[in-house]
PDB file of C-alpha atoms and ligand atoms in Angstrom:
ATOM      1  CA  MET A 281     138.391  47.725  44.191  1.00  0.00           C
ATOM      2  CA  LYS A 282     135.524  49.803  42.857  1.00  0.00           C
ATOM      3  CA  GLN A 283     133.184  51.386  45.400  1.00  0.00           C
ATOM      4  CA  SER A 284     129.859  52.550  44.151  1.00  0.00           C
ATOM      5  CA  THR A 285     126.888  54.306  45.633  1.00  0.00           C
ATOM      6  CA  VAL A 286     124.787  53.201  42.663  1.00  0.00           C
ATOM      7  CA  GLU A 287     121.360  51.882  43.610  1.00  0.00           C
ATOM      8  CA  PRO A 288     120.760  48.967  41.231  1.00  0.00           C
ATOM      9  CA  ASP A 289     117.340  48.595  39.675  1.00  0.00           C
ATOM     10  CA  LEU A 290     116.004  45.513  41.444  1.00  0.00           C
ATOM     11  CA  ILE A 291     114.099  44.036  38.508  1.00  0.00           C
ATOM     12  CA  ALA A 292     116.911  44.588  36.016  1.00  0.00           C
ATOM     13  CA  ALA A 293     119.543  43.317  38.458  1.00  0.00           C
ATOM     14  CA  ASN A 294     117.562  40.163  39.183  1.00  0.00           C
ATOM     15  CA  LYS A 295     117.123  39.531  35.485  1.00  0.00           C
ATOM     16  CA  LEU A 296     120.862  39.862  34.996  1.00  0.00           C
ATOM     17  CA  LEU A 297     121.851  37.841  38.083  1.00  0.00           C
ATOM     18  CA  GLN A 298     119.446  35.004  37.353  1.00  0.00           C
ATOM     19  CA  ASP A 299     121.577  33.596  34.537  1.00  0.00           C
ATOM     20  CA  LEU A 300     125.041  34.253  35.970  1.00  0.00           C
ATOM     21  CA  THR A 301     127.245  31.736  37.764  1.00  0.00           C
ATOM     22  CA  ALA A 302     127.841  31.999  41.507  1.00  0.00           C
ATOM     23  CA  ALA A 303     131.289  33.514  40.895  1.00  0.00           C
ATOM     24  CA  GLU A 304     129.839  36.058  38.456  1.00  0.00           C
ATOM     25  CA  ARG A 305     127.151  37.055  40.971  1.00  0.00           C
ATOM     26  CA  ILE A 306     129.765  37.555  43.681  1.00  0.00           C
ATOM     27  CA  ARG A 307     131.900  39.555  41.247  1.00  0.00           C
ATOM     28  CA  TRP A 308     128.874  41.720  40.373  1.00  0.00           C
ATOM     29  CA  ALA A 309     128.320  42.441  44.090  1.00  0.00           C
ATOM     30  CA  VAL A 310     131.922  43.450  44.671  1.00  0.00           C
ATOM     31  CA  GLU A 311     132.133  45.551  41.514  1.00  0.00           C
ATOM     32  CA  THR A 312     128.873  47.306  42.377  1.00  0.00           C
ATOM     33  CA  PHE A 313     129.387  47.873  46.096  1.00  0.00           C
ATOM     34  CA  GLY A 314     133.160  47.568  46.604  1.00  0.00           C
ATOM     35  CA  ARG A 315     134.137  46.861  50.221  1.00  0.00           C
ATOM     36  CA  HIS A 316     130.545  47.507  51.257  1.00  0.00           C
ATOM     37  CA  ALA A 317     129.620  44.052  49.927  1.00  0.00           C
ATOM     38  CA  ILE A 318     130.132  41.463  52.647  1.00  0.00           C
ATOM     39  CA  LEU A 319     129.434  37.784  53.253  1.00  0.00           C
ATOM     40  CA  LEU A 320     127.424  36.728  56.295  1.00  0.00           C
ATOM     41  CA  SER A 321     128.606  33.260  57.306  1.00  0.00           C
ATOM     42  CA  SER A 322     126.843  30.743  59.523  1.00  0.00           C
ATOM     43  CA  MET A 323     129.728  28.246  59.115  1.00  0.00           C
ATOM     44  CA  GLN A 324     127.296  25.712  57.620  1.00  0.00           C
ATOM     45  CA  SER A 325     127.960  23.947  54.312  1.00  0.00           C
ATOM     46  CA  SER A 326     126.543  26.671  52.035  1.00  0.00           C
ATOM     47  CA  ALA A 327     128.695  29.205  53.849  1.00  0.00           C
ATOM     48  CA  SER A 328     131.738  26.945  53.381  1.00  0.00           C
ATOM     49  CA  VAL A 329     131.119  27.104  49.613  1.00  0.00           C
ATOM     50  CA  LEU A 330     130.857  30.904  49.618  1.00  0.00           C
ATOM     51  CA  MET A 331     133.875  31.353  51.890  1.00  0.00           C
ATOM     52  CA  HIS A 332     135.862  29.189  49.485  1.00  0.00           C
ATOM     53  CA  TYR A 333     134.706  31.395  46.595  1.00  0.00           C
ATOM     54  CA  PHE A 334     136.034  34.420  48.495  1.00  0.00           C
ATOM     55  CA  HIS A 335     139.353  32.605  48.803  1.00  0.00           C
ATOM     56  CA  SER A 336     139.578  31.503  45.170  1.00  0.00           C
ATOM     57  CA  MET A 337     138.548  34.961  43.927  1.00  0.00           C
ATOM     58  CA  GLU A 338     141.119  36.547  46.271  1.00  0.00           C
ATOM     59  CA  LEU A 339     138.523  38.823  47.863  1.00  0.00           C
ATOM     60  CA  GLU A 340     139.413  40.796  50.966  1.00  0.00           C
ATOM     61  CA  ASN A 341     135.824  41.829  51.655  1.00  0.00           C
ATOM     62  CA  GLU A 342     134.591  41.146  55.163  1.00  0.00           C
ATOM     63  CA  ILE A 343     133.104  37.802  56.081  1.00  0.00           C
ATOM     64  CA  LEU A 344     130.905  38.427  59.109  1.00  0.00           C
ATOM     65  CA  PHE A 345     130.378  35.728  61.715  1.00  0.00           C
ATOM     66  CA  VAL A 346     128.139  36.426  64.704  1.00  0.00           C
ATOM     67  CA  ASP A 347     129.385  34.676  67.830  1.00  0.00           C
ATOM     68  CA  THR A 348     126.248  34.369  69.935  1.00  0.00           C
ATOM     69  CA  GLY A 349     128.136  32.893  72.880  1.00  0.00           C
ATOM     70  CA  TYR A 350     126.002  29.772  72.592  1.00  0.00           C
ATOM     71  CA  HIS A 351     127.681  28.166  69.550  1.00  0.00           C
ATOM     72  CA  PHE A 352     128.976  24.624  69.331  1.00  0.00           C
ATOM     73  CA  ARG A 353     132.718  24.460  69.916  1.00  0.00           C
ATOM     74  CA  GLU A 354     132.973  22.864  66.452  1.00  0.00           C
ATOM     75  CA  THR A 355     131.485  26.009  64.868  1.00  0.00           C
ATOM     76  CA  LEU A 356     134.161  28.235  66.396  1.00  0.00           C
ATOM     77  CA  LEU A 357     136.901  25.783  65.446  1.00  0.00           C
ATOM     78  CA  LEU A 358     135.662  25.767  61.843  1.00  0.00           C
ATOM     79  CA  ARG A 359     135.812  29.584  61.742  1.00  0.00           C
ATOM     80  CA  ASP A 360     139.401  29.396  62.983  1.00  0.00           C
ATOM     81  CA  GLU A 361     140.239  26.740  60.375  1.00  0.00           C
ATOM     82  CA  PHE A 362     138.992  28.992  57.551  1.00  0.00           C
ATOM     83  CA  ILE A 363     141.106  31.869  58.871  1.00  0.00           C
ATOM     84  CA  ARG A 364     144.180  29.652  59.188  1.00  0.00           C
ATOM     85  CA  ARG A 365     143.865  27.846  55.888  1.00  0.00           C
ATOM     86  CA  TYR A 366     142.646  30.629  53.584  1.00  0.00           C
ATOM     87  CA  LYS A 367     143.658  33.833  55.421  1.00  0.00           C
ATOM     88  CA  LEU A 368     140.137  35.176  54.952  1.00  0.00           C
ATOM     89  CA  ASN A 369     139.025  38.491  56.411  1.00  0.00           C
ATOM     90  CA  ILE A 370     136.591  36.923  58.889  1.00  0.00           C
ATOM     91  CA  VAL A 371     135.217  39.454  61.355  1.00  0.00           C
ATOM     92  CA  THR A 372     133.586  38.060  64.481  1.00  0.00           C
ATOM     93  CA  LEU A 373     130.738  40.127  65.893  1.00  0.00           C
ATOM     94  CA  TYR A 374     129.497  39.851  69.478  1.00  0.00           C
ATOM     95  CA  PRO A 375     126.243  40.753  71.229  1.00  0.00           C
ATOM     96  CA  GLU A 376     126.345  43.543  73.787  1.00  0.00           C
ATOM     97  CA  LEU A 377     125.829  41.175  76.730  1.00  0.00           C
ATOM     98  CA  THR A 378     127.566  37.895  77.513  1.00  0.00           C
ATOM     99  CA  PRO A 379     125.172  34.934  77.909  1.00  0.00           C
ATOM    100  CA  GLU A 380     125.659  35.128  81.687  1.00  0.00           C
ATOM    101  CA  ARG A 381     124.848  38.851  81.863  1.00  0.00           C
ATOM    102  CA  GLN A 382     121.826  38.392  79.590  1.00  0.00           C
ATOM    103  CA  GLU A 383     120.525  35.588  81.796  1.00  0.00           C
ATOM    104  CA  ARG A 384     120.999  37.765  84.890  1.00  0.00           C
ATOM    105  CA  LYS A 385     119.264  40.737  83.245  1.00  0.00           C
ATOM    106  CA  PHE A 386     116.197  38.752  82.160  1.00  0.00           C
ATOM    107  CA  GLU A 387     116.341  36.394  85.163  1.00  0.00           C
ATOM    108  CA  LYS A 388     115.973  33.420  82.821  1.00  0.00           C
ATOM    109  CA  LYS A 389     117.432  31.700  79.812  1.00  0.00           C
ATOM    110  CA  LEU A 390     115.427  33.447  77.084  1.00  0.00           C
ATOM    111  CA  TYR A 391     115.902  30.639  74.568  1.00  0.00           C
ATOM    112  CA  LEU A 392     113.872  28.255  76.716  1.00  0.00           C
ATOM    113  CA  PHE A 393     110.649  30.211  76.059  1.00  0.00           C
ATOM    114  CA  ALA A 394     108.787  30.860  72.787  1.00  0.00           C
ATOM    115  CA  ASP A 395     108.662  34.648  73.237  1.00  0.00           C
ATOM    116  CA  GLY A 396     112.135  34.720  74.767  1.00  0.00           C
ATOM    117  CA  GLN A 397     113.667  32.909  71.781  1.00  0.00           C
ATOM    118  CA  LYS A 398     112.684  35.707  69.410  1.00  0.00           C
ATOM    119  CA  GLU A 399     114.257  38.295  71.691  1.00  0.00           C
ATOM    120  CA  CYS A 400     117.335  36.144  72.259  1.00  0.00           C
ATOM    121  CA  CYS A 401     117.889  35.711  68.494  1.00  0.00           C
ATOM    122  CA  ARG A 402     117.307  39.415  67.977  1.00  0.00           C
ATOM    123  CA  LEU A 403     119.775  40.455  70.672  1.00  0.00           C
ATOM    124  CA  ARG A 404     122.416  37.854  69.954  1.00  0.00           C
ATOM    125  CA  LYS A 405     122.284  37.632  66.148  1.00  0.00           C
ATOM    126  CA  THR A 406     120.304  40.338  64.365  1.00  0.00           C
ATOM    127  CA  VAL A 407     121.363  43.364  66.434  1.00  0.00           C
ATOM    128  CA  PRO A 408     125.147  42.739  66.203  1.00  0.00           C
ATOM    129  CA  PHE A 409     124.836  42.092  62.459  1.00  0.00           C
ATOM    130  CA  LEU A 410     122.718  45.150  61.664  1.00  0.00           C
ATOM    131  CA  SER A 411     124.771  47.382  63.964  1.00  0.00           C
ATOM    132  CA  HIS A 412     127.919  46.454  62.071  1.00  0.00           C
ATOM    133  CA  MET A 413     126.260  46.940  58.686  1.00  0.00           C
ATOM    134  CA  LYS A 414     124.999  50.406  59.634  1.00  0.00           C
ATOM    135  CA  GLN A 415     128.092  51.527  61.513  1.00  0.00           C
ATOM    136  CA  HIS A 416     130.400  50.670  58.602  1.00  0.00           C
ATOM    137  CA  GLY A 417     128.041  51.633  55.779  1.00  0.00           C
ATOM    138  CA  ARG A 418     127.870  48.104  54.388  1.00  0.00           C
ATOM    139  CA  LYS A 419     125.264  47.886  51.637  1.00  0.00           C
ATOM    140  CA  LEU A 420     125.039  44.299  50.469  1.00  0.00           C
ATOM    141  CA  ALA A 421     125.120  41.044  52.431  1.00  0.00           C
ATOM    142  CA  MET A 422     125.733  37.776  50.595  1.00  0.00           C
ATOM    143  CA  VAL A 423     124.202  34.745  52.284  1.00  0.00           C
ATOM    144  CA  GLY A 424     124.078  31.030  51.480  1.00  0.00           C
ATOM    145  CA  LEU A 425     120.295  30.586  51.494  1.00  0.00           C
ATOM    146  CA  ARG A 426     118.950  28.295  48.745  1.00  0.00           C
ATOM    147  CA  ARG A 427     115.572  27.524  47.192  1.00  0.00           C
ATOM    148  CA  SER A 428     116.036  23.803  47.728  1.00  0.00           C
ATOM    149  CA  GLU A 429     115.841  24.363  51.488  1.00  0.00           C
ATOM    150  CA  GLY A 430     112.099  24.842  50.998  1.00  0.00           C
ATOM    151  CA  GLY A 431     109.789  26.722  53.379  1.00  0.00           C
ATOM    152  CA  ARG A 432     110.136  30.501  53.142  1.00  0.00           C
ATOM    153  CA  ARG A 433     113.252  30.008  51.033  1.00  0.00           C
ATOM    154  CA  ALA A 434     111.561  28.077  48.207  1.00  0.00           C
ATOM    155  CA  LYS A 435     110.929  31.217  46.139  1.00  0.00           C
ATOM    156  CA  LEU A 436     114.147  33.117  46.781  1.00  0.00           C
ATOM    157  CA  SER A 437     115.212  35.578  44.111  1.00  0.00           C
ATOM    158  CA  PRO A 438     118.909  36.286  43.581  1.00  0.00           C
ATOM    159  CA  LEU A 439     118.704  39.848  44.922  1.00  0.00           C
ATOM    160  CA  LEU A 440     116.452  41.291  47.585  1.00  0.00           C
ATOM    161  CA  GLN A 441     116.154  44.724  49.140  1.00  0.00           C
ATOM    162  CA  ASP A 442     116.792  44.808  52.879  1.00  0.00           C
ATOM    163  CA  PRO A 443     114.952  47.771  54.385  1.00  0.00           C
ATOM    164  CA  ARG A 444     116.760  47.218  57.670  1.00  0.00           C
ATOM    165  CA  THR A 445     120.063  48.337  56.107  1.00  0.00           C
ATOM    166  CA  GLN A 446     118.673  50.401  53.226  1.00  0.00           C
ATOM    167  CA  GLY A 447     120.703  47.900  51.202  1.00  0.00           C
ATOM    168  CA  TYR A 448     120.490  44.471  49.636  1.00  0.00           C
ATOM    169  CA  THR A 449     120.837  40.756  50.255  1.00  0.00           C
ATOM    170  CA  LEU A 450     122.350  38.608  47.516  1.00  0.00           C
ATOM    171  CA  HIS A 451     121.909  34.831  47.277  1.00  0.00           C
ATOM    172  CA  PRO A 452     124.813  33.781  45.019  1.00  0.00           C
ATOM    173  CA  ILE A 453     123.903  30.073  45.161  1.00  0.00           C
ATOM    174  CA  PHE A 454     120.128  30.435  45.396  1.00  0.00           C
ATOM    175  CA  GLU A 455     119.463  27.672  42.834  1.00  0.00           C
ATOM    176  CA  TRP A 456     122.064  25.163  44.025  1.00  0.00           C
ATOM    177  CA  THR A 457     120.953  21.718  45.183  1.00  0.00           C
ATOM    178  CA  ASP A 458     122.374  19.801  48.159  1.00  0.00           C
ATOM    179  CA  LYS A 459     124.198  17.605  45.659  1.00  0.00           C
ATOM    180  CA  GLN A 460     125.899  20.604  44.031  1.00  0.00           C
ATOM    181  CA  ILE A 461     127.003  21.859  47.447  1.00  0.00           C
ATOM    182  CA  GLN A 462     128.426  18.462  48.340  1.00  0.00           C
ATOM    183  CA  MET A 463     130.205  18.101  44.989  1.00  0.00           C
ATOM    184  CA  TYR A 464     131.768  21.565  45.221  1.00  0.00           C
ATOM    185  CA  LEU A 465     133.038  20.947  48.753  1.00  0.00           C
ATOM    186  CA  GLU A 466     134.527  17.580  47.801  1.00  0.00           C
ATOM    187  CA  GLU A 467     136.060  18.791  44.565  1.00  0.00           C
ATOM    188  CA  HIS A 468     137.825  21.705  46.287  1.00  0.00           C
ATOM    189  CA  ASP A 469     138.561  19.865  49.566  1.00  0.00           C
ATOM    190  CA  VAL A 470     136.831  22.588  51.595  1.00  0.00           C
ATOM    191  CA  PRO A 471     136.451  22.222  55.385  1.00  0.00           C
ATOM    192  CA  VAL A 472     132.887  21.338  56.397  1.00  0.00           C
ATOM    193  CA  HIS A 473     131.147  21.618  59.755  1.00  0.00           C
ATOM    194  CA  PRO A 474     131.692  18.161  61.325  1.00  0.00           C
ATOM    195  CA  LEU A 475     128.193  18.034  62.824  1.00  0.00           C
ATOM    196  CA  HIS A 476     126.678  17.849  59.321  1.00  0.00           C
ATOM    197  CA  ARG A 477     127.998  14.264  59.250  1.00  0.00           C
ATOM    198  CA  GLN A 478     126.295  13.533  62.572  1.00  0.00           C
ATOM    199  CA  ASN A 479     122.713  14.150  61.435  1.00  0.00           C
ATOM    200  CA  TYR A 480     122.723  17.910  61.941  1.00  0.00           C
ATOM    201  CA  PRO A 481     121.653  19.239  58.498  1.00  0.00           C
ATOM    202  CA  SER A 482     120.964  22.681  60.037  1.00  0.00           C
ATOM    203  CA  ILE A 483     123.187  24.086  62.781  1.00  0.00           C
ATOM    204  CA  GLY A 484     122.622  27.066  65.056  1.00  0.00           C
ATOM    205  CA  CYS A 485     123.333  27.604  68.737  1.00  0.00           C
ATOM    206  CA  GLU A 486     124.076  24.444  70.719  1.00  0.00           C
ATOM    207  CA  CYS A 487     121.219  24.935  73.172  1.00  0.00           C
ATOM    208  CA  CYS A 488     118.701  25.324  70.306  1.00  0.00           C
ATOM    209  CA  THR A 489     119.915  22.610  67.902  1.00  0.00           C
ATOM    210  CA  THR A 490     119.428  18.832  67.927  1.00  0.00           C
ATOM    211  CA  PRO A 491     120.116  16.147  65.305  1.00  0.00           C
ATOM    212  CA  VAL A 492     117.272  15.002  63.060  1.00  0.00           C
ATOM    213  CA  ALA A 493     115.932  11.500  62.572  1.00  0.00           C
ATOM    214  CA  PRO A 494     115.723   9.881  59.103  1.00  0.00           C
ATOM    215  CA  GLY A 495     112.810  11.399  57.159  1.00  0.00           C
ATOM    216  CA  GLU A 496     112.507  14.481  59.352  1.00  0.00           C
ATOM    217  CA  ASP A 497     112.553  17.995  57.892  1.00  0.00           C
ATOM    218  CA  PRO A 498     116.169  19.254  57.753  1.00  0.00           C
ATOM    219  CA  ARG A 499     115.222  22.133  60.051  1.00  0.00           C
ATOM    220  CA  ALA A 500     113.329  19.940  62.528  1.00  0.00           C
ATOM    221  CA  GLY A 501     116.317  19.994  64.864  1.00  0.00           C
ATOM    222  CA  ARG A 502     116.182  23.765  65.318  1.00  0.00           C
ATOM    223  CA  TRP A 503     114.377  24.956  68.486  1.00  0.00           C
ATOM    224  CA  ARG A 504     112.858  21.485  68.951  1.00  0.00           C
ATOM    225  CA  HIS A 505     112.348  22.275  72.653  1.00  0.00           C
ATOM    226  CA  LEU A 506     109.832  24.981  71.657  1.00  0.00           C
ATOM    227  CA  VAL A 507     107.607  22.696  69.582  1.00  0.00           C
ATOM    228  CA  THR A 508     104.232  22.211  71.226  1.00  0.00           C
ATOM    229  CA  ALA A 509     101.142  20.229  70.236  1.00  0.00           C
ATOM    230  CA  GLY A 510      99.587  21.816  67.142  1.00  0.00           C
ATOM    231  CA  ASP A 511     102.494  24.266  66.717  1.00  0.00           C
ATOM    232  CA  GLU A 512     105.644  23.378  64.813  1.00  0.00           C
ATOM    233  CA  GLY A 513     107.679  25.987  66.713  1.00  0.00           C
ATOM    234  CA  PRO A 514     110.085  28.591  65.319  1.00  0.00           C
ATOM    235  CA  LYS A 515     111.897  27.780  62.090  1.00  0.00           C
ATOM    236  CA  TYR A 516     114.126  30.830  61.501  1.00  0.00           C
ATOM    237  CA  CYS A 517     116.125  33.236  63.638  1.00  0.00           C
ATOM    238  CA  ASN A 518     115.428  36.091  61.175  1.00  0.00           C
ATOM    239  CA  ILE A 519     118.957  37.441  60.916  1.00  0.00           C
ATOM    240  CA  ASN A 520     118.370  36.993  57.154  1.00  0.00           C
ATOM    241  CA  CYS A 521     115.801  39.433  55.818  1.00  0.00           C
ATOM    242  CA  SER A 522     115.000  36.779  53.178  1.00  0.00           C
ATOM    243  CA  ASP A 523     113.361  34.699  55.908  1.00  0.00           C
ATOM    244  CA  GLY A 524     110.520  37.157  56.161  1.00  0.00           C
ATOM    245  CA  SER A 525     109.510  38.386  59.542  1.00  0.00           C
ATOM    246  CA  GLY A 526     112.934  39.808  60.353  1.00  0.00           C
ATOM    247  CA  ILE A 527     112.141  42.789  58.185  1.00  0.00           C
TER     248      ILE A 527
HETATM  249  S1  SF4 B1373     119.447  30.192  68.511  1.00  0.00           S
HETATM  250 FE1  SF4 B1373     118.821  30.028  70.683  1.00  0.00          FE
HETATM  251  S2  SF4 B1373     120.591  30.643  71.962  1.00  0.00           S
HETATM  252 FE2  SF4 B1373     120.988  31.239  69.812  1.00  0.00          FE
HETATM  253  S3  SF4 B1373     120.406  33.343  69.721  1.00  0.00           S
HETATM  254 FE3  SF4 B1373     118.603  32.173  69.058  1.00  0.00          FE
HETATM  255  S4  SF4 B1373     117.399  31.706  70.929  1.00  0.00           S
HETATM  256 FE4  SF4 B1373     119.423  32.495  71.566  1.00  0.00          FE
END
């Protein structure tokens, strides 16, 4: 596998990547960055698609999964299913403190408070991810974010610089619709997070995720307990630099 320290020209790379297929974009990442190109997986449906691409392309690059300690049991079981079925190189990352030790240290459950949630997501998601990226010299993270999710993601470009890692984030399926995701998963019989079928279009930690009602925004179930009158509450955990304020 080629390993390169080449710094791609962002404008030229985006022009090239724009018209490629998802598989060609992933191949470009691996040929450009070798083992320093990784996939960051949330275990949601877009991640299932990308993990299946890693399987079908026989990639041994790392697939990073951050176990916050607050995940649904179904999320952890899905990770295990992908390892069992496809023998993927899934690496589970952990925060420095267990949930119990964090709660003792801060004398509260951080996620219950608007300012605490930001710190909780930072400590339990962003820090373990960035620490791994820096410690192992990883340069490009592939993520399953898509334009059709709307909000801050509506104008995603294929490739983005991530100043946090001095590297890049690649969105191999940035232009895919929900229908394309669904069709791919069905066609290839890929395991899907079971809560998606129970009105959870977006899934994070169990204590910060609820199902959505018909007609609600797909992300309305995230941090619903922090929504107050006149304030829609947090929408992103910011582990992805593409979501803006995590930079
Ligand atoms: S989603 Fe909730 S529990 Fe999970 S890391 Fe963020 S604030 Fe903490």
